[in-house]
Rosetta silent file (secondary structure, phi, psi, omega in degrees, C-alpha in Angstrom):
SEQUENCE: XXXXXXXXXXXXXXXXXXXXXXXXXXXXXXXXXXXXXXXXXXXXXXXXXXXXXXXXXXXXXXXXXXXXXXXXXXXXXXXXXXXXXXXXXXXXXXXXXXXXXXXXXXXXXXXXXXXXXXXXXXXXXXXXXXXXXXXXXXXXXXXXXXXXXXXXXXXXXXXXXXXXXXXXXXXXXXXXXXXXXXXXXXXXXXXXXXXXXXXXXXXXXXXXXXXXXXXXXXXXXXXXXXXXXXXXXXXXXXXXXXXXXXXXXXXXXXXXXXXXXXXXXXXXXXXXXXXXXXXXXXXXXXXXXXXXXXXXXXXXXXXXXXXXXXXXXXXXXXXXXXXXXXXX
SCORE:     score description
SCORE:     0.000 S_00000001
   1 L     0.000  142.368  175.075  141.971  124.855   75.151 S_00000001
   2 L   -80.573  170.620  178.534  138.363  125.672   75.893 S_00000001
   3 H   -58.680  -39.200 -179.456  136.856  125.220   79.359 S_00000001
   4 H   -65.097  -41.087  178.759  135.203  121.986   78.173 S_00000001
   5 H   -60.249  -43.351 -179.863  138.540  120.546   76.938 S_00000001
   6 H   -63.371  -41.280 -179.435  140.113  121.295   80.317 S_00000001
   7 H   -64.682  -42.618  179.434  137.173  119.688   82.144 S_00000001
   8 H   -63.734  -43.272  179.458  137.349  116.543   79.988 S_00000001
   9 H   -61.183  -40.065 -179.605  141.109  116.302   80.512 S_00000001
  10 H   -64.296  -43.656 -179.976  140.612  116.670   84.280 S_00000001
  11 H   -64.403  -44.307  179.934  137.991  113.892   84.395 S_00000001
  12 H   -62.453  -38.390 -179.793  140.182  111.551   82.287 S_00000001
  13 H   -62.824  -43.553 -179.554  143.145  112.294   84.552 S_00000001
  14 H   -65.707  -40.509 -177.469  141.086  111.381   87.638 S_00000001
  15 H   -68.058  -32.857 -177.138  139.749  108.215   86.036 S_00000001
  16 H   -89.873  -15.455 -176.469  143.195  107.045   84.983 S_00000001
  17 L   -70.708  138.660 -179.629  145.047  108.043   88.130 S_00000001
  18 E  -101.056  146.323  173.238  145.967  105.123   90.361 S_00000001
  19 E  -127.082  104.484 -173.169  145.934  105.097   94.093 S_00000001
  20 L    55.771   36.624  177.160  147.971  102.117   95.332 S_00000001
  21 L    78.124    3.466 -178.655  147.136  100.474   92.027 S_00000001
  22 E  -116.808  149.586  178.012  143.387  100.812   92.612 S_00000001
  23 E   -78.214  124.546 -176.468  140.812  103.018   90.929 S_00000001
  24 L   -90.886  125.318  174.864  139.525  105.464   93.549 S_00000001
  25 L  -149.466  158.455  176.959  135.829  106.167   93.536 S_00000001
  26 L  -113.334  152.830 -179.040  133.157  106.975   96.081 S_00000001
  27 L   -96.083  146.666  173.139  129.744  105.379   96.341 S_00000001
  28 E  -124.168  122.390  178.554  126.460  107.260   96.448 S_00000001
  29 E  -129.490  154.408 -179.223  123.422  105.516   97.891 S_00000001
  30 E  -124.349  147.893  178.263  119.947  106.728   98.783 S_00000001
  31 E  -142.630  140.872  177.761  117.504  105.546  101.425 S_00000001
  32 E  -113.827  120.728  174.463  113.905  106.539  102.218 S_00000001
  33 E   -92.727  131.849  175.577  112.667  106.264  105.814 S_00000001
  34 E  -147.930  168.181 -179.203  108.908  105.963  106.229 S_00000001
  35 E   151.466 -163.649 -177.990  106.460  104.563  108.783 S_00000001
  36 L   -56.057  146.962  172.664  104.099  105.477  111.607 S_00000001
  37 L   -64.044  138.551 -178.023  103.683  109.110  112.531 S_00000001
  38 L    56.131   32.452 -177.961  105.781  109.858  115.658 S_00000001
  39 L   -90.187   -4.017  177.486  107.339  106.395  115.331 S_00000001
  40 L   100.875   17.072 -177.659  110.930  107.535  115.947 S_00000001
  41 H   -61.548  -47.732 -176.180  112.237  107.784  112.352 S_00000001
  42 H   -61.943  -41.975  179.158  114.105  111.063  112.880 S_00000001
  43 H   -58.906  -44.828 -178.742  115.792  109.783  116.063 S_00000001
  44 H   -64.076  -43.341 -179.656  117.026  106.657  114.247 S_00000001
  45 H   -60.700  -48.340 -177.447  118.340  108.719  111.293 S_00000001
  46 H   -62.357  -38.449  179.354  120.236  111.151  113.535 S_00000001
  47 H   -68.810  -38.722 -179.617  121.807  108.287  115.528 S_00000001
  48 H   -66.105  -34.454 -179.452  122.831  106.449  112.338 S_00000001
  49 L   -92.185    5.517  178.281  124.498  109.597  110.976 S_00000001
  50 L    55.590   46.173  176.729  126.022  110.304  114.426 S_00000001
  51 L  -106.266  136.686 -175.718  124.411  113.722  114.695 S_00000001
  52 L   -94.516   34.821 -177.920  123.789  115.210  118.117 S_00000001
  53 L   -88.291  157.897  175.068  120.697  117.209  117.132 S_00000001
  54 L   -85.762  125.079 -177.605  117.369  117.226  118.948 S_00000001
  55 L   -60.949  138.132  174.975  114.753  115.512  116.701 S_00000001
  56 L  -115.496  157.139  177.790  111.996  117.805  115.378 S_00000001
  57 L   -60.769  139.000 -179.426  108.668  116.717  113.890 S_00000001
  58 L   -87.903  128.666  175.921  109.019  115.947  110.174 S_00000001
  59 L  -104.640  124.356  177.572  106.803  117.911  107.813 S_00000001
  60 L    57.622 -116.158 -174.453  106.113  116.277  104.438 S_00000001
  61 E  -123.053  124.035 -178.897  109.432  115.087  102.933 S_00000001
  62 E  -119.968  155.292 -176.301  112.808  115.996  104.427 S_00000001
  63 E  -127.522  141.344  174.587  116.361  115.414  103.231 S_00000001
  64 E  -148.563  159.750  177.470  119.666  114.998  105.066 S_00000001
  65 E  -135.288  159.621  176.595  122.954  113.411  104.003 S_00000001
  66 E  -133.130  152.824  179.240  125.847  111.604  105.632 S_00000001
  67 E  -132.232  140.024  178.213  129.432  110.982  104.533 S_00000001
  68 E  -141.985  141.985  173.476  131.889  108.261  105.539 S_00000001
  69 E   -99.665  134.927 -179.445  135.372  107.313  104.354 S_00000001
  70 L   -73.026  -28.392  176.346  136.038  103.581  104.103 S_00000001
  71 L  -152.522  171.747 -176.891  139.706  104.070  104.946 S_00000001
  72 L   -60.841  136.900  177.451  142.179  106.840  105.698 S_00000001
  73 L    66.201   13.765  178.234  142.714  109.334  102.854 S_00000001
  74 L   -96.054  153.511  176.812  139.985  107.702  100.731 S_00000001
  75 L   -61.656  149.596 -176.591  137.145  109.721   99.140 S_00000001
  76 E   -85.611  133.989  173.298  134.026  109.778  101.322 S_00000001
  77 E   -73.773  149.969 -177.113  130.967  107.743  100.360 S_00000001
  78 E  -116.774  133.027  173.994  127.713  109.712  100.399 S_00000001
  79 E  -113.170  119.579  175.741  124.360  108.575  101.802 S_00000001
  80 E   -91.995  116.956 -175.141  121.304  110.568  100.687 S_00000001
  81 E  -113.646  119.844  177.648  118.676  110.111  103.405 S_00000001
  82 E  -107.668  147.584  177.281  115.041  111.024  102.784 S_00000001
  83 E  -134.328  125.869  179.376  112.307  110.935  105.407 S_00000001
  84 E   -94.816  118.597  178.428  108.577  110.856  104.693 S_00000001
  85 L   -90.680  177.416  173.278  106.523  112.505  107.449 S_00000001
  86 L    78.257   16.991  178.374  102.795  112.276  108.132 S_00000001
  87 L    60.845 -115.730 -177.759  102.492  108.479  108.366 S_00000001
  88 L  -107.308   13.158 -173.201  100.364  107.354  105.404 S_00000001
  89 L   -84.841  -16.682 -174.609   98.842  110.749  104.537 S_00000001
  90 L  -121.283   43.267 -173.307  101.473  111.903  102.009 S_00000001
  91 H   -58.398  -31.850 -176.280  101.958  108.752   99.945 S_00000001
  92 H   -66.319  -17.361 -179.738  102.230  110.607   96.622 S_00000001
  93 H   -74.328  -12.558 -179.118  105.524  112.162   97.797 S_00000001
  94 H   -58.936  -31.168 -175.819  107.213  108.730   97.612 S_00000001
  95 H   -75.456   -8.591 -179.964  107.777  109.253   93.881 S_00000001
  96 H   -72.522  -53.442 -178.295  109.989  112.331   94.461 S_00000001
  97 H   -74.964  -29.140 -175.695  113.104  110.630   95.900 S_00000001
  98 L   -92.733  111.216 -178.047  112.823  107.325   93.966 S_00000001
  99 L  -129.820  169.870  179.707  113.705  107.867   90.293 S_00000001
 100 L   -65.947  -21.193 -179.750  115.040  105.821   87.385 S_00000001
 101 L   -74.533  -32.743 -175.439  118.426  107.535   87.903 S_00000001
 102 L  -113.983    5.566 -173.775  118.975  106.285   91.457 S_00000001
 103 H   -58.114  -30.553 -178.121  116.848  103.103   91.566 S_00000001
 104 H   -67.306  -26.872 -175.142  119.965  100.853   91.435 S_00000001
 105 H  -117.858   26.883 -176.494  121.298  102.313   94.688 S_00000001
 106 E  -103.877  144.100  176.543  118.010  102.946   96.507 S_00000001
 107 E  -136.206  163.022  179.058  116.761  101.256   99.700 S_00000001
 108 E  -121.820  136.334  171.066  113.719  101.526  101.946 S_00000001
 109 E  -119.779  117.015 -179.219  113.615  101.579  105.754 S_00000001
 110 E  -102.666  115.530 -178.167  110.119  101.030  107.167 S_00000001
 111 E  -101.274  115.416 -178.287  109.806  102.102  110.825 S_00000001
 112 E  -110.378  130.860 -177.065  106.783  100.542  112.554 S_00000001
 113 E   -79.776  107.458 -177.199  105.689  101.691  116.019 S_00000001
 114 L   -67.500  -17.831 -178.411  105.420   98.505  118.135 S_00000001
 115 L   -80.094   -5.512 -179.911  103.457  100.421  120.787 S_00000001
 116 L  -124.357   68.714 -175.306  100.511  100.809  118.326 S_00000001
 117 H   -59.850  -27.873 -178.061   99.668   97.246  117.207 S_00000001
 118 H   -74.678  -16.152  178.111   96.232   98.275  115.862 S_00000001
 119 H  -101.560  -10.301 -168.096   97.810  100.673  113.340 S_00000001
 120 H   -61.709  -53.046 -174.902  100.754   98.460  112.440 S_00000001
 121 H   -66.192  -43.712 -178.193   99.395   96.336  109.586 S_00000001
 122 H   -60.003  -46.742 -179.507   97.480   99.176  107.884 S_00000001
 123 H   -60.576  -49.137 -178.311  100.510  101.496  107.927 S_00000001
 124 H   -59.997  -47.291 -175.545  102.853   98.777  106.668 S_00000001
 125 H   -63.170  -47.791 -177.889  100.490   97.624  103.908 S_00000001
 126 H   -61.782  -49.497 -175.081   99.739  101.125  102.544 S_00000001
 127 H   -65.322  -44.233 -177.714  103.354  102.322  102.508 S_00000001
 128 H   -69.855  -35.219 -179.261  104.820   99.145  100.989 S_00000001
 129 H   -64.771  -48.866 -178.345  102.044   98.874   98.389 S_00000001
 130 H   -64.945  -41.438  179.639  102.484  102.446   97.090 S_00000001
 131 H   -63.622  -44.695 -178.385  106.292  102.133   97.097 S_00000001
 132 H   -62.978  -42.966  179.672  106.190   98.812   95.276 S_00000001
 133 H   -60.844  -42.072 -179.230  103.792  100.144   92.624 S_00000001
 134 H   -66.104  -44.627  179.973  106.043  103.153   91.999 S_00000001
 135 H   -63.247  -40.827  179.732  109.221  101.028   91.788 S_00000001
 136 H   -63.658  -35.332  176.434  107.491   98.595   89.410 S_00000001
 137 H   -63.004  -43.467  179.384  106.505  101.501   87.122 S_00000001
 138 H   -62.338  -42.983 -178.704  110.159  102.610   87.005 S_00000001
 139 H   -64.872  -37.326  178.596  111.280   99.032   86.252 S_00000001
 140 H   -62.809  -41.689  177.763  108.724   98.731   83.428 S_00000001
 141 H   -66.376  -41.537 -178.849  110.121  101.909   81.824 S_00000001
 142 H   -63.652  -32.032  179.533  113.699  100.702   82.344 S_00000001
 143 H   -60.256  -28.988  178.600  112.919   97.418   80.582 S_00000001
 144 H   -85.544  -40.341 -173.386  112.356   99.470   77.430 S_00000001
 145 H   -92.437  -35.472 -176.546  115.193  102.006   77.822 S_00000001
 146 L  -145.242   71.766 -172.077  117.862  100.087   79.763 S_00000001
 147 H   -58.752  -30.487 -179.064  116.984   96.373   79.971 S_00000001
 148 H   -61.865  -44.363 -178.396  120.363   95.374   81.511 S_00000001
 149 H   -65.530  -42.974  179.592  119.750   97.564   84.579 S_00000001
 150 H   -60.060  -42.762  179.375  116.157   96.319   84.947 S_00000001
 151 H   -64.924  -41.958 -179.075  117.372   92.694   84.810 S_00000001
 152 H   -61.269  -43.149 -179.163  120.153   93.406   87.320 S_00000001
 153 H   -65.030  -42.584 -178.628  117.684   94.949   89.817 S_00000001
 154 H   -66.389  -36.742  178.683  115.259   92.035   89.447 S_00000001
 155 H   -70.955  -36.013 -177.311  118.012   89.452   89.965 S_00000001
 156 H   -64.710  -26.316  177.616  119.386   91.339   92.972 S_00000001
 157 L   -54.256  -31.219 -174.347  116.009   90.957   94.726 S_00000001
 158 L   -95.337   -0.268 -174.727  116.871   87.289   95.177 S_00000001
 159 L   -60.122  -31.010 -176.181  120.476   87.768   96.328 S_00000001
 160 L   -74.836  -13.332 -176.259  119.620   87.450  100.024 S_00000001
 161 L  -116.827  124.654  177.947  118.149   83.974   99.559 S_00000001
 162 L   -66.713  147.434 -178.469  120.220   80.953   98.530 S_00000001
 163 L   -61.441  -26.636 -179.126  118.705   78.953   95.665 S_00000001
 164 L   -89.600    6.858  178.030  118.559   75.873   97.891 S_00000001
 165 L   -64.637  132.852 -175.843  116.580   77.751  100.590 S_00000001
 166 L   -59.352  -21.503 -176.733  113.383   75.753  101.272 S_00000001
 167 L   -98.502   10.871 -173.364  111.226   78.902  100.861 S_00000001
 168 L   -53.199  -38.003 -177.221  112.690   80.003   97.517 S_00000001
 169 L   -87.261   -8.967 -169.528  109.393   79.350   95.678 S_00000001
 170 L  -103.410   -7.888 -176.413  107.139   80.652   98.459 S_00000001
 171 L  -109.607  170.709 -176.345  108.248   84.239   98.957 S_00000001
 172 L  -137.039   81.663 -171.633  107.844   87.445   96.955 S_00000001
 173 L   -58.926  145.743  176.133  110.884   89.719   97.535 S_00000001
 174 L   -65.121  144.186 -173.371  110.462   93.482   97.572 S_00000001
 175 L   -66.040  -21.542  174.990  111.915   94.985   94.348 S_00000001
 176 L  -130.201  159.900 -176.390  114.564   97.065   96.202 S_00000001
 177 E   -53.376  137.352 -175.427  116.400   96.379   99.505 S_00000001
 178 E  -133.649  134.772  172.465  114.095   96.727  102.521 S_00000001
 179 E  -122.285  130.252  176.332  114.734   96.942  106.279 S_00000001
 180 E  -106.645  123.770 -179.836  111.824   96.796  108.737 S_00000001
 181 E  -112.735  124.268  172.507  112.464   98.412  112.122 S_00000001
 182 E   -91.980  111.868 -175.767  110.104   97.844  115.055 S_00000001
 183 E   -95.908  170.233  179.062  110.513  100.962  117.208 S_00000001
 184 L    60.226   45.012  179.818  109.601  101.697  120.867 S_00000001
 185 H   -60.957  -30.561 -178.767  110.582   98.204  122.042 S_00000001
 186 H   -61.241  -37.088  177.449  110.661   99.517  125.642 S_00000001
 187 H   -74.851  -43.835 -179.370  106.850  100.095  125.529 S_00000001
 188 H   -57.348  -36.208 -176.509  106.270   96.861  123.575 S_00000001
 189 L   -62.535  -24.598 -178.765  108.196   94.889  126.240 S_00000001
 190 L   -81.854   -8.686 -179.664  105.477   95.726  128.799 S_00000001
 191 L   -67.286  160.985  172.935  102.796   94.031  126.649 S_00000001
 192 L   -59.896  144.314 -171.855  101.312   90.651  127.530 S_00000001
 193 H   -62.550  -33.114  178.467  103.577   87.814  126.250 S_00000001
 194 H   -67.706  -38.761  177.556  100.915   86.433  123.847 S_00000001
 195 H   -62.674  -45.276 -179.175  100.477   89.875  122.249 S_00000001
 196 H   -61.173  -40.287 -178.367  104.244   90.195  121.854 S_00000001
 197 H   -64.970  -43.210  179.895  104.437   86.734  120.308 S_00000001
 198 H   -61.470  -48.266 -178.049  101.686   87.498  117.752 S_00000001
 199 H   -64.605  -44.068 -178.448  103.270   90.822  116.687 S_00000001
 200 H   -63.070  -47.919 -179.056  106.787   89.336  116.547 S_00000001
 201 H   -62.938  -40.219 -179.539  105.768   86.276  114.523 S_00000001
 202 H   -63.123  -45.988 -179.396  103.715   88.422  112.119 S_00000001
 203 H   -67.907  -33.079  175.360  106.597   90.833  111.495 S_00000001
 204 H   -62.899  -43.919 -179.833  108.989   87.898  111.052 S_00000001
 205 H   -62.795  -49.463 -177.223  106.678   86.431  108.402 S_00000001
 206 H   -59.505  -45.207 -179.460  106.237   89.753  106.564 S_00000001
 207 H   -61.715  -45.769 -178.612  109.988   90.465  106.599 S_00000001
 208 H   -65.791  -41.356 -179.395  110.857   86.995  105.362 S_00000001
 209 H   -60.919  -37.593 -179.254  108.119   87.089  102.701 S_00000001
 210 L   -92.774    5.595 -179.341  109.496   90.383  101.333 S_00000001
 211 L    64.280   34.250 -175.942  113.157   89.327  101.637 S_00000001
 212 L  -104.697  163.500  171.295  113.704   92.098  104.199 S_00000001
 213 E   -91.069  152.843 -178.751  115.822   92.455  107.338 S_00000001
 214 E  -132.263  134.351  176.604  114.047   92.925  110.684 S_00000001
 215 E  -147.001  139.282  174.342  115.267   94.622  113.870 S_00000001
 216 E   -99.687  139.005 -177.161  113.527   95.830  117.043 S_00000001
 217 L  -144.307  166.936  175.217  114.886   99.004  118.589 S_00000001
 218 L  -150.252 -162.923  179.930  114.247  101.671  121.218 S_00000001
 219 L   -77.830   -5.520 -179.968  116.142  104.677  122.590 S_00000001
 220 L   -67.127  137.151 -174.716  118.606  102.285  124.264 S_00000001
 221 H   -60.395  -39.442 -177.339  122.098  102.647  122.803 S_00000001
 222 H   -63.712  -41.101 -179.208  122.623   98.868  122.457 S_00000001
 223 H   -74.699  -37.105  177.160  119.440   98.409  120.367 S_00000001
 224 H   -62.767  -33.484  179.682  120.071  101.516  118.250 S_00000001
 225 H   -62.334  -38.901  179.899  123.509  100.094  117.461 S_00000001
 226 H   -65.969  -39.579  177.301  121.881   96.978  115.957 S_00000001
 227 H   -65.469  -38.924  179.438  119.667   99.125  113.722 S_00000001
 228 H   -61.064  -37.507 -179.954  122.752  101.142  112.703 S_00000001
 229 H   -58.615  -46.940 -178.675  124.516   97.950  111.609 S_00000001
 230 H   -67.482  -41.284 -177.404  121.713   97.143  109.121 S_00000001
 231 H   -71.395  -38.715  177.310  121.394  100.727  107.849 S_00000001
 232 H   -62.948  -32.357  176.333  125.183  101.169  107.469 S_00000001
 233 H   -65.778  -40.764 -179.822  125.175   98.002  105.355 S_00000001
 234 H   -66.109  -49.381 -168.215  122.490   99.549  103.111 S_00000001
 235 H   -96.879  -23.572 -179.158  123.965  103.021  102.679 S_00000001
 236 H  -119.358    3.260  176.725  127.723  102.615  103.179 S_00000001
 237 L    69.841   21.480  178.288  128.214   99.001  102.110 S_00000001
 238 L   -66.420  163.001 -178.640  129.550   97.903  105.518 S_00000001
 239 L   -61.143  145.112  177.965  129.694   94.174  106.241 S_00000001
 240 L   -77.766  142.992  176.177  126.401   92.466  107.018 S_00000001
 241 L   -76.436  141.385  178.892  125.939   91.130  110.531 S_00000001
 242 L  -101.506   -3.632 -177.891  125.606   87.350  110.711 S_00000001
 243 L   -75.562  149.112 -178.300  124.132   87.317  114.233 S_00000001
 244 E  -136.155  138.889  173.760  120.462   86.369  114.569 S_00000001
 245 E  -133.048  110.203 -177.606  117.992   86.725  117.454 S_00000001
 246 L  -113.313    7.650 -178.716  114.580   85.081  116.939 S_00000001
 247 L   -73.409  121.166 -175.547  113.597   84.694  120.615 S_00000001
 248 L   -67.265  -17.353  179.470  110.204   86.416  121.089 S_00000001
 249 L   -87.103   -0.994  178.898  111.063   87.352  124.675 S_00000001
 250 L  -126.890  167.323  177.092  114.026   89.434  123.421 S_00000001
 251 L   -63.726  131.638 -178.884  114.439   92.149  120.748 S_00000001
 252 L   -74.466  144.359  172.488  114.395   90.519  117.293 S_00000001
 253 E  -148.334  103.489 -175.298  117.376   90.903  114.956 S_00000001
 254 E  -134.008   99.787  175.243  117.150   88.952  111.695 S_00000001
 255 L   -61.696  151.041 -176.762  119.209   89.995  108.621 S_00000001
 256 L   -51.218  136.098  174.421  117.510   89.247  105.282 S_00000001
 257 L    86.742   -3.100 -176.123  117.542   85.601  104.188 S_00000001
 258 L  -104.058   12.741  176.390  118.401   84.137  107.609 S_00000001
 259 L  -115.390  174.979  175.388  114.859   83.150  108.649 S_00000001
 260 L  -153.691  154.259 -177.931  112.549   80.434  107.326 S_00000001
 261 H   -62.827  -31.861 -179.553  108.821   79.690  107.283 S_00000001
 262 H   -68.872  -34.854  177.653  109.406   76.448  109.194 S_00000001
 263 H   -72.819  -36.346 -178.517  111.114   78.360  112.033 S_00000001
 264 H   -69.435  -40.047  179.857  108.407   81.056  112.071 S_00000001
 265 L    83.334 -178.827 -177.766  105.599   78.478  112.171 S_00000001
 266 L   -73.912  166.611  177.228  101.885   78.972  111.366 S_00000001
 267 L   -58.286  141.357 -175.651   99.959   82.175  112.189 S_00000001
 268 L   -77.675   70.337 -179.861   99.298   82.375  115.945 S_00000001
 269 L  -111.906  163.002  173.622   95.528   81.790  115.736 S_00000001
 270 L   -71.297  134.297 -174.726   93.259   79.569  117.750 S_00000001
 271 H   -54.823  -37.650 -178.015   93.045   76.248  115.893 S_00000001
 272 H   -65.108  -30.942 -178.233   89.239   76.320  115.943 S_00000001
 273 H   -80.611  -33.761 -172.514   89.295   79.752  114.251 S_00000001
 274 H   -58.081  -36.062 -178.709   91.927   79.037  111.602 S_00000001
 275 L   -64.418  -24.184 -176.496   89.604   76.681  109.726 S_00000001
 276 L   -89.683   -6.284 -177.562   87.040   79.476  109.304 S_00000001
 277 L   -92.876  124.428  179.215   89.496   81.963  107.758 S_00000001
 278 L  -105.875  128.642  179.812   89.586   81.969  103.953 S_00000001
 279 L  -145.831  146.772 -178.916   92.600   83.491  102.220 S_00000001
 280 L   -86.582  -27.959 -177.448   94.096   83.290   98.728 S_00000001
 281 L  -131.867  159.580  177.036   97.732   83.891   99.713 S_00000001
 282 H   -57.433  -38.552 -178.839   99.852   83.272  102.834 S_00000001
 283 H   -62.043  -40.826  179.782  100.164   87.053  103.274 S_00000001
 284 H   -66.226  -37.452  179.136   96.379   87.433  103.264 S_00000001
 285 H   -63.426  -46.737  179.587   96.027   84.639  105.837 S_00000001
 286 H   -62.630  -38.576 -179.764   98.516   86.312  108.210 S_00000001
 287 H   -61.547  -46.624 -176.991   96.745   89.644  107.719 S_00000001
 288 H   -64.933  -40.974  179.433   93.340   88.168  108.633 S_00000001
 289 H   -65.604  -43.173 -178.349   94.708   86.367  111.696 S_00000001
 290 H   -64.916  -45.438 -176.075   96.577   89.486  112.848 S_00000001
 291 H   -72.984  -17.566  174.009   93.602   91.824  112.330 S_00000001
 292 H   -68.987  -37.985 -178.795   91.335   89.406  114.205 S_00000001
 293 H   -82.140  -38.534 -179.561   93.565   89.895  117.240 S_00000001
 294 L  -124.443   82.200 -177.961   94.312   93.604  116.633 S_00000001
 295 L   -56.202  132.914 -177.733   91.340   95.147  114.754 S_00000001
 296 L   -65.832  134.662  177.271   92.612   98.073  112.654 S_00000001
 297 L   -77.889  144.069  175.587   91.662  101.454  114.025 S_00000001
 298 L   -85.221   80.601 -179.394   90.000  103.819  111.572 S_00000001
 299 L  -102.079  153.241  178.759   92.658  106.471  112.011 S_00000001
 300 L  -131.655  111.977 -179.988   93.324  109.319  109.616 S_00000001
 301 H   -63.713  -26.257 -173.578   96.748  110.914  109.506 S_00000001
 302 H   -62.268  -32.772 -177.718   95.371  113.797  107.456 S_00000001
 303 H   -62.070  -28.896 -174.109   93.509  115.293  110.402 S_00000001
 304 H   -85.405   -8.014 -174.326   96.777  115.891  112.241 S_00000001
 305 L   -76.716  117.717  179.429   98.547  117.800  109.490 S_00000001
 306 L   -90.968  165.605  177.494   98.952  121.417  110.523 S_00000001
 307 L   -69.878  116.330 -178.383   99.705  124.286  108.186 S_00000001
 308 H   -57.570  -27.947 -178.412  103.534  124.244  107.801 S_00000001
 309 H   -65.085  -22.118 -179.945  103.465  128.033  107.400 S_00000001
 310 H   -94.105   -3.244 -176.090  102.359  128.318  111.043 S_00000001
 311 L   -73.902  126.427 -175.072  105.060  125.953  112.346 S_00000001
 312 H   -62.761  -28.025 -177.687  107.471  127.788  114.669 S_00000001
 313 H   -69.595  -12.811  177.986  110.497  125.785  113.533 S_00000001
 314 H  -110.206   18.007 -177.225  110.196  127.463  110.114 S_00000001
 315 L   -62.311  134.118  173.924  109.671  131.026  111.428 S_00000001
 316 L  -138.559  112.381 -167.868  111.328  133.771  109.331 S_00000001
 317 H   -52.761  -54.118 -175.455  110.666  137.251  110.649 S_00000001
 318 H   -60.517  -44.882 -178.745  110.706  139.248  107.376 S_00000001
 319 H   -63.337  -44.003 -176.166  108.635  136.706  105.491 S_00000001
 320 H   -65.494  -36.776  178.401  106.136  136.365  108.344 S_00000001
 321 H   -63.870  -45.504  178.936  105.660  140.147  108.627 S_00000001
 322 H   -63.688  -38.373  179.744  104.925  140.407  104.886 S_00000001
 323 H   -64.193  -43.783 -179.707  102.591  137.432  105.109 S_00000001
 324 H   -63.392  -39.593  179.852  100.674  138.985  108.012 S_00000001
 325 H   -62.947  -43.626 -179.017  100.425  142.252  106.067 S_00000001
 326 H   -64.442  -43.827 -179.452   99.085  140.421  102.993 S_00000001
 327 H   -61.348  -38.753 -178.942   96.544  138.491  105.078 S_00000001
 328 L   -64.746    0.000    0.000   95.390  141.721  106.680 S_00000001
């Protein structure tokens, strides 16, 4: 037998072998974390993967993986975790981790810094827009090459919402699973109650509109645990939590599909002002009301990007000596 014959025989043997009468296989899922610069993405990732490392600043696009076994002696499922650094300055890198090969098992986690309300909408809008455009391009190609997969992904967008849900016709689900995390809740908690209410209601609307889950978190172990529940459901297929917390005076926790526009209510604007705001879509109306209260800062993430070659965490003596010699 040639090496290829042996390899084929080995694969067939594994596929046909029974383990307690069940076919043994492991799942591979991918997730991309993105959001505000210094918003706490790395901390959340390390806690979800139960790693005791000290978080370092993320440069560009970083990769880490986690493995979990669903039961004793079972093969371990693999979670491929990508993290986009630099806030909104490196948007073109989004197309590296999301490909037509892994789109069926890909999810997005958007981490928004609650302590920076003036940057919140701009960051969210830019990141979700670029991601959605890229995913839609992949789906358009798949419709030609593999229409069954494209149809399956499009139908799955609606899985979180029951057909009899009153908002079924009013929302526009994100094309792949999405979790929105509001980080730094401890700082946010010190805000004035009206500010907190506006930010909370706005994020509830956006999450519900995109068919996403929403959770507020901080460095507190209890809140990080809630974020872990949602992320473990995405990457390891753990059971979804059915608990819901929509009280604006407490950290929000709303799994996808468990909110409604009637519970969220209208945008928190002054009634006299609402009549003067013109918008074509509900999303545009919420954006205008939110930005009236929290005018977007003209911030530029690009200014903060340092040369990675000078970053001490990537120091390599031999390489650096040669580099210095070349520069000289």
